[in-house]
């Protein structure tokens, strides 16, 4: 019933397999190549009625733009870097970029997607969520 | 088809009105605009009312309950920060079509307090875990694209706030009339780099109204203070590869501007002043280029050189803009038209752009998707 404690996707682009493995999923139009983060009924770029097809995204990308957030909603730890990252196979994501000094941020810097426990949150049945963040390439852990 | 003219304009002083409802604020602005036109609510053939947060509550009908229930068609419009421009565009269309001779547009808003941003989703609260969904962060990210491409500096973004706050000292209806020198803007609380608190729009209540009429009615009422709408254009967003993960304010604005210029038969070089959507200081920089006021990459130089200040080549946001006049969201797009109307009439006193003949307004609405409105006006 509803008491599964298997991990769940913590945000729309995350997928969790039956074995607990997790990945980022995107959708690519077979007609024009446009890539989006959600399933749509037709291609929002070229209007092809063949729905863009799901693909498992790479975990390598480049930083496109960012904001260093110093004031957020009450209770949210600041500062943090809100980053727009272009993955190397076309999917663009917004996420938090960790393990980097603000003055080291550069457009085009290589970053890696790290799947994580979405802040350690759980649903009411105790299931954990799978989220993600970015780190600069070579700055793992 | 008839040309469309604005013959009445009214707005309340923007600020906080804890003891009054949004429809009372809207009714006050509506009566001011009708009085300005020398008309009464019985003369009006249709009402378009705009509010981002209150359109669903039948804002326009509630205003008519305050000022006279005449039974006319009343349409309530919500289109994020482009709500007001959308209402004017619909009124324009109604008069152009010949359906109506006199239309009242009212924008009224009481903004929620606190920081505006995205709504919650299933799963853990996304803020901080998956970047930021606050509006300052979105417009900081959009501004950093300009910095990364052209080297636009923190100081140049801050100069937008210095300018618009200065302009507002000459506008008695602005929410804030206070000079904010560069060091004050830079020293105010950092919200989302490069945006400090004084580089974010003033979240206030407000209401603004316009009376639009056909050419026949304008001639009957007298053309001395009439303003012709030469271009009225809206756009929704087209596909952008990073949107909506990233706010994309540029292409939708460019599309609306191109349509407005084409309809008006003028170009950026013909404009005497512009009221554009400076919801954040970064946005104003981006829109200089989006509206064709300067070439790509020139916006930083443009603000630093004073070209967009009162007395400069193309004054922008002489009213004080959203940064200082204030941003009552659903009323904003009507209010920026009122500034242009009153400037073209030569009625704004110390902040008058001398010889102003053609002006432009622009708004950008964003809520996970975008709307842009661009209008071009000429003294009749
Ligand atoms: Zn396509």
XYZ file of C-alpha atoms and ligand atoms in Angstrom:
522
model
C 0.000 0.000 0.000
C 1.351 3.428 0.912
C 3.989 2.366 3.409
C 6.829 1.794 0.975
C 10.096 3.133 2.243
C 11.867 2.915 -1.121
C 13.539 6.166 -2.092
C 11.417 8.535 -4.232
C 12.346 11.244 -6.725
C 12.822 14.485 -4.831
C 12.367 16.707 -7.862
C 10.887 16.416 -11.340
C 14.024 15.445 -13.291
C 15.107 12.611 -10.971
C 14.164 8.996 -11.682
C 14.616 6.088 -9.247
C 14.784 2.508 -10.549
C 13.311 -0.530 -8.769
C 16.815 -1.425 -7.565
C 17.214 1.991 -5.957
C 19.551 3.355 -8.627
C 18.856 6.965 -9.572
C 19.492 9.172 -12.576
C 18.469 12.429 -14.248
C 16.011 12.125 -17.116
C 15.430 14.517 -20.010
C 13.293 14.432 -23.141
C 14.572 14.984 -26.685
C 12.477 15.710 -29.771
C 13.236 13.172 -32.505
C 12.291 15.735 -35.170
C 14.258 18.838 -34.162
C 16.505 17.761 -31.294
C 15.051 20.185 -28.742
C 15.637 19.007 -25.159
C 13.299 19.701 -22.240
C 12.998 18.613 -18.615
C 9.405 17.336 -18.656
C 7.248 15.073 -20.827
C 5.059 17.041 -23.220
C 2.302 16.003 -25.642
C 4.069 17.541 -28.635
C 7.417 19.257 -29.121
C 7.204 22.752 -27.674
C 9.859 23.916 -30.124
C 8.901 22.489 -33.548
C 5.351 21.306 -32.648
C 6.028 17.746 -33.865
C 3.211 15.527 -32.601
C 5.665 12.764 -31.793
C 6.288 13.323 -28.084
C 9.936 13.995 -27.197
C 11.568 10.750 -26.039
C 12.979 10.182 -22.568
C 16.753 9.777 -22.231
C 19.108 9.249 -19.338
C 21.162 12.423 -19.014
C 24.907 12.619 -18.618
C 26.285 13.850 -15.309
C 28.786 16.189 -16.960
C 28.054 19.759 -17.906
C 29.150 23.385 -17.883
C 28.064 26.288 -15.695
C 26.091 28.819 -17.747
C 24.932 31.382 -15.189
C 24.299 31.709 -11.466
C 23.153 33.812 -8.550
C 24.862 33.883 -5.191
C 21.817 33.907 -2.936
C 22.257 35.796 0.330
C 18.617 36.129 1.330
C 16.051 33.426 0.735
C 12.850 32.263 2.384
C 12.881 32.082 6.185
C 14.790 29.046 7.441
C 16.774 28.427 4.251
C 20.523 28.363 4.876
C 22.423 31.069 2.992
C 24.556 31.867 1.157
C 24.306 29.305 -1.612
C 24.907 29.302 -5.350
C 21.831 28.894 -7.553
C 23.278 27.589 -10.809
C 22.095 27.070 -14.370
C 24.045 24.202 -15.873
C 24.057 22.982 -19.485
C 24.674 19.226 -19.450
C 26.872 18.011 -22.278
C 24.020 16.132 -23.974
C 21.694 19.123 -24.132
C 19.613 19.171 -20.943
C 19.767 22.409 -18.946
C 19.101 22.236 -15.206
C 18.797 24.573 -12.279
C 20.429 23.336 -9.099
C 22.606 24.264 -6.183
C 26.339 24.383 -6.894
C 28.385 23.378 -3.867
C 32.073 23.239 -2.961
C 33.005 26.445 -4.774
C 33.966 29.957 -3.696
C 31.834 32.735 -5.172
C 34.865 34.461 -6.674
C 35.875 31.248 -8.454
C 32.631 31.021 -10.428
C 33.161 31.247 -14.187
C 30.759 30.799 -17.066
C 31.702 27.583 -18.852
C 33.430 25.953 -15.876
C 32.997 22.151 -15.948
C 30.677 20.775 -13.290
C 29.390 17.336 -12.331
C 25.918 16.270 -11.216
C 25.879 14.500 -7.856
C 22.734 12.613 -6.891
C 22.056 13.047 -3.172
C 19.523 12.528 -0.396
C 17.643 15.793 -1.061
C 18.619 17.395 2.202
C 17.852 14.309 4.246
C 14.096 14.814 4.052
C 11.568 11.965 4.231
C 7.921 11.594 3.372
C 5.338 10.745 6.033
C 6.012 7.013 5.603
C 9.722 7.406 6.150
C 10.774 7.108 2.523
C 13.788 9.166 1.585
C 13.972 11.432 -1.461
C 16.644 11.475 -4.142
C 17.808 14.916 -5.181
C 20.889 16.304 -6.870
C 23.414 19.093 -6.709
C 26.402 20.210 -8.742
C 30.069 20.364 -7.811
C 32.981 21.679 -9.854
C 34.637 18.895 -11.831
C 37.459 17.466 -9.765
C 35.947 18.705 -6.487
C 34.094 15.530 -5.506
C 33.280 14.991 -1.834
C -10.317 50.677 -38.429
C -10.417 53.543 -35.987
C -7.355 54.757 -34.169
C -7.494 54.413 -30.381
C -6.844 57.304 -28.011
C -6.287 57.664 -24.289
C -8.354 60.550 -22.939
C -8.315 59.857 -19.213
C -5.632 58.749 -16.758
C -5.626 58.367 -13.001
C -3.534 56.645 -10.382
C -3.346 56.686 -6.626
C -0.080 57.259 -4.809
C 1.605 53.870 -4.546
C 2.284 52.582 -1.043
C 0.829 50.363 1.643
C -2.926 50.545 2.262
C -3.588 48.054 5.060
C -7.059 49.466 5.783
C -8.408 49.482 2.208
C -9.316 46.694 -0.213
C -7.840 46.259 -3.681
C -11.215 47.095 -5.250
C -11.517 50.302 -3.225
C -8.087 51.303 -4.533
C -9.170 50.377 -8.070
C -12.427 52.303 -7.757
C -10.572 55.423 -6.662
C -8.241 55.237 -9.672
C -11.191 54.551 -11.993
C -13.023 57.667 -10.815
C -9.849 59.733 -11.217
C -9.462 58.550 -14.827
C -13.134 59.167 -15.650
C -12.957 62.648 -14.123
C -9.780 63.326 -16.096
C -11.644 62.381 -19.287
C -14.746 64.382 -18.393
C -16.820 61.195 -18.530
C -18.935 59.150 -16.137
C -19.217 55.419 -15.643
C -22.530 55.498 -17.608
C -20.539 56.496 -20.713
C -18.337 53.410 -20.540
C -19.093 50.498 -22.885
C -16.818 47.888 -21.350
C -14.426 47.425 -18.423
C -11.152 45.482 -18.365
C -9.698 45.014 -14.899
C -6.205 43.655 -14.236
C -4.779 42.084 -11.124
C -2.236 39.305 -10.760
C -3.525 38.151 -7.395
C -7.182 39.234 -7.414
C -8.481 38.874 -10.984
C -10.195 35.606 -10.065
C -12.304 37.408 -7.477
C -14.051 39.511 -10.179
C -12.084 42.658 -9.469
C -13.821 44.688 -12.196
C -17.324 43.894 -10.973
C -16.299 44.743 -7.423
C -15.067 48.107 -8.686
C -18.408 48.643 -10.447
C -20.185 47.812 -7.169
C -18.293 50.798 -5.771
C -18.860 53.267 -8.609
C -21.990 52.146 -10.510
C -23.297 48.814 -11.794
C -24.177 49.595 -15.391
C -24.274 46.009 -16.644
C -21.522 46.462 -19.239
C -19.184 43.620 -20.226
C -16.495 43.365 -17.552
C -13.443 41.190 -18.131
C -10.871 40.378 -15.463
C -7.320 39.823 -16.627
C -4.427 38.058 -14.936
C -1.139 37.638 -16.825
C 1.558 37.926 -14.153
C 3.378 41.274 -14.294
C 1.981 41.813 -17.804
C -1.621 41.871 -16.524
C -2.102 45.614 -16.897
C -0.691 45.777 -20.411
C -2.825 42.758 -21.327
C -5.977 44.558 -20.157
C -5.076 47.643 -22.191
C -4.342 45.488 -25.213
C -7.806 43.885 -24.931
C -9.451 47.291 -24.577
C -7.511 48.496 -27.626
C -8.705 45.452 -29.580
C -12.304 46.053 -28.547
C -12.255 49.639 -29.767
C -10.344 48.787 -32.949
C -12.963 46.181 -33.774
C -15.751 48.744 -33.508
C -17.466 46.929 -30.646
C -16.909 49.746 -28.149
C -16.368 53.515 -28.274
C -15.320 54.052 -24.663
C -13.530 51.501 -22.503
C -12.297 51.756 -18.923
C -9.153 49.852 -17.907
C -8.329 49.517 -14.211
C -5.339 47.773 -12.680
C -5.421 47.270 -8.918
C -3.278 45.224 -6.577
C -2.526 44.537 -2.997
C 0.658 42.513 -3.155
C 1.333 39.723 -0.690
C 4.160 40.752 1.620
C 7.548 39.086 1.632
C 9.667 37.777 -1.179
C 7.801 36.671 -4.281
C 8.737 33.429 -5.979
C 7.739 29.956 -7.049
C 5.141 27.694 -5.504
C 5.793 24.474 -3.587
C 5.863 21.101 -5.365
C 5.715 17.475 -4.249
C 8.779 16.333 -2.396
C 11.096 18.403 -0.245
C 10.808 22.194 -0.422
C 13.018 23.038 -3.430
C 14.417 26.370 -2.281
C 18.123 26.007 -1.552
C 18.169 22.298 -2.498
C 17.715 22.902 -6.222
C 18.996 26.436 -6.578
C 16.639 29.304 -5.847
C 13.163 30.099 -7.122
C 13.029 33.597 -5.624
C 12.537 36.404 -8.119
C 15.760 38.200 -7.090
C 17.740 35.005 -7.784
C 16.068 34.538 -11.171
C 16.889 38.077 -12.237
C 20.394 37.813 -10.803
C 20.970 34.727 -12.963
C 19.641 36.590 -16.008
C 21.866 39.570 -15.226
C 24.974 37.426 -14.813
C 24.531 36.306 -18.418
C 25.104 39.931 -19.414
C 28.076 40.206 -17.087
C 29.575 37.006 -18.481
C 29.085 38.134 -22.084
C 29.997 41.816 -21.817
C 31.675 42.428 -18.479
C 28.787 44.462 -17.085
C 29.712 45.429 -13.524
C 27.976 45.451 -10.155
C 28.344 49.238 -10.180
C 26.585 49.523 -13.541
C 23.616 47.503 -12.290
C 23.592 49.675 -9.163
C 23.541 52.848 -11.264
C 20.086 51.816 -12.511
C 18.812 52.017 -8.933
C 20.560 55.341 -8.336
C 18.890 56.792 -11.440
C 15.387 55.491 -10.842
C 15.330 56.442 -7.179
C 16.517 59.903 -8.204
C 13.731 60.186 -10.768
C 11.167 59.213 -8.126
C 12.126 62.185 -5.951
C 10.299 64.246 -8.585
C 7.180 62.015 -8.594
C 4.787 62.706 -5.703
C 2.891 59.468 -6.468
C 5.977 57.279 -6.153
C 6.081 55.004 -3.119
C 9.567 56.253 -2.233
C 11.026 59.718 -2.805
C 14.527 59.298 -1.539
C 17.907 59.746 -3.183
C 20.029 56.595 -3.047
C 23.635 57.423 -3.986
C 25.790 54.649 -5.444
C 27.503 53.839 -2.136
C 24.105 53.464 -0.455
C 22.839 51.100 -3.165
C 26.008 49.007 -2.940
C 25.920 48.951 0.869
C 22.299 47.870 1.150
C 21.631 44.230 1.987
C 22.895 41.792 -0.639
C 19.888 39.701 -1.687
C 21.211 37.700 -4.644
C 24.470 38.889 -6.159
C 24.546 41.242 -8.048
C 21.229 42.504 -6.627
C 21.147 44.432 -3.373
C 17.880 45.356 -1.696
C 17.782 48.795 -3.322
C 18.110 47.104 -6.737
C 14.842 45.183 -6.190
C 11.427 46.620 -6.963
C 9.326 48.170 -4.227
C 6.608 45.697 -3.238
C 3.613 47.988 -2.626
C -0.130 48.354 -3.207
C -1.502 50.542 -5.953
C -4.111 51.205 -8.589
C -4.108 52.923 -11.967
C -6.789 53.481 -14.610
C -7.081 54.657 -18.198
C -9.998 55.634 -20.424
C -9.576 54.548 -24.048
C -11.829 55.865 -26.817
C -12.328 55.677 -30.562
C -11.158 58.524 -32.799
C -14.751 59.718 -33.203
C -15.194 60.074 -29.452
C -11.759 61.607 -29.045
C -12.662 64.317 -31.508
C -15.958 64.983 -29.688
C -14.172 65.181 -26.341
C -11.355 67.363 -27.693
C -7.908 66.309 -28.829
C -5.907 68.813 -26.767
C -4.879 66.247 -24.129
C -5.486 63.081 -26.151
C -2.722 60.525 -26.683
C -2.813 58.135 -29.638
C -1.884 54.466 -29.171
C 0.296 53.842 -32.199
C 1.435 50.356 -31.316
C -0.065 47.731 -29.016
C 1.687 44.383 -28.913
C 1.811 41.320 -26.709
C 3.924 38.190 -26.962
C 4.106 34.869 -25.182
C 7.421 33.117 -24.834
C 8.876 31.064 -27.663
C 11.046 27.986 -27.094
C 14.330 28.759 -25.385
C 16.518 25.765 -24.548
C 17.108 26.742 -20.895
C 13.591 27.953 -20.162
C 11.817 27.582 -17.791
C 14.704 26.233 -15.670
C 16.138 29.668 -16.293
C 14.167 32.887 -16.604
C 14.394 34.071 -20.229
C 13.252 37.704 -20.326
C 14.894 38.598 -23.609
C 13.337 36.883 -26.617
C 9.750 37.462 -25.483
C 10.464 41.167 -25.013
C 12.178 41.381 -28.390
C 9.204 39.734 -30.062
C 6.691 42.131 -28.500
C 8.898 45.129 -29.286
C 9.295 44.141 -32.930
C 5.520 43.874 -33.271
C 4.935 47.221 -31.580
C 7.528 49.020 -33.716
C 6.027 47.522 -36.861
C 2.474 48.499 -35.937
C 3.555 52.008 -34.956
C 5.769 52.511 -38.004
C 8.541 53.940 -35.851
C 11.926 52.771 -34.613
C 13.869 53.125 -31.367
C 15.467 56.322 -32.691
C 12.022 57.965 -32.725
C 11.350 57.426 -29.010
C 11.597 60.375 -26.624
C 11.220 58.325 -23.437
C 10.610 54.770 -22.241
C 8.983 53.255 -19.160
C 10.291 49.685 -19.026
C 9.968 46.787 -16.594
C 12.733 47.419 -14.050
C 11.503 44.796 -11.600
C 15.201 44.407 -10.771
C 18.152 46.568 -11.799
C 19.548 43.766 -13.948
C 16.309 43.684 -15.945
C 16.600 47.328 -16.969
C 20.062 46.686 -18.404
C 18.809 43.698 -20.415
C 15.805 45.588 -21.743
C 17.849 48.510 -23.122
C 19.082 46.008 -25.668
C 15.847 44.027 -25.962
C 13.932 47.200 -26.851
C 16.613 48.315 -29.302
C 17.627 51.406 -27.310
C 21.259 50.413 -27.840
C 23.280 47.718 -29.568
C 24.096 44.359 -27.985
C 26.637 44.767 -25.199
C 26.169 48.555 -24.985
C 23.743 48.668 -22.051
C 26.409 48.997 -19.352
C 27.982 51.927 -21.135
C 24.515 53.399 -21.686
C 23.636 53.563 -17.981
C 27.108 54.800 -16.996
C 27.044 57.619 -19.543
C 23.719 58.989 -18.279
C 21.965 58.485 -21.620
C 18.904 57.026 -19.897
C 18.641 59.618 -17.115
C 16.320 62.605 -17.296
C 18.073 65.053 -19.621
C 19.873 62.241 -21.433
C 19.428 60.956 -24.980
C 16.580 58.555 -24.161
C 15.290 58.898 -20.576
C 14.118 55.587 -19.073
C 11.797 55.219 -16.092
C 11.480 58.909 -15.346
C 8.545 58.018 -13.079
C 10.949 56.229 -10.744
C 10.067 52.873 -12.235
C 9.216 49.726 -10.364
C 12.315 50.224 -8.231
C 11.038 53.399 -6.579
C 7.581 54.382 -7.838
C 6.664 50.816 -6.906
C 5.393 47.566 -8.317
C 1.757 46.756 -7.457
C 1.956 43.899 -9.900
C -1.367 43.907 -11.746
C -1.476 47.706 -11.813
C 2.103 48.207 -12.995
C 1.423 47.952 -16.725
C -1.328 50.558 -16.521
C 0.730 52.867 -14.336
C 3.687 52.978 -16.705
C 1.315 54.050 -19.487
C 0.002 56.842 -17.280
C 3.535 58.202 -16.953
C 3.896 58.277 -20.729
C 0.440 59.856 -21.215
C 1.165 62.606 -18.702
C 4.660 63.184 -20.129
C 3.273 63.541 -23.664
C 0.680 65.985 -22.331
C 3.483 67.949 -20.628
C 1.884 67.695 -17.186
C 4.517 66.164 -14.926
C 6.415 69.204 -13.657
C 10.048 68.779 -12.563
C 10.530 65.399 -14.252
C 9.150 66.537 -17.627
C 11.073 65.245 -20.656
C 11.152 68.391 -22.747
C 9.496 68.114 -26.124
C 8.340 64.548 -25.522
C 6.231 63.416 -28.476
C 6.593 59.611 -28.704
C 6.943 57.236 -25.760
C 7.067 53.506 -25.127
C 5.977 51.248 -22.287
C 7.134 47.679 -21.641
C 6.235 45.008 -19.110
C 7.453 41.470 -18.625
C 5.381 38.894 -16.787
C 6.964 35.701 -15.480
C 5.489 32.743 -13.672
C 7.297 29.699 -15.020
C 6.471 31.037 -18.477
C 6.508 34.560 -19.859
C 4.382 37.347 -21.310
C 5.591 40.669 -22.642
C 3.641 43.780 -23.559
C 5.009 46.750 -25.495
C 2.983 49.856 -26.342
C 3.958 52.973 -28.287
C 2.172 56.283 -27.768
C 2.156 59.614 -29.567
C 0.805 63.005 -28.632
C -2.339 63.428 -30.744
Zn 10.893 19.376 -32.056
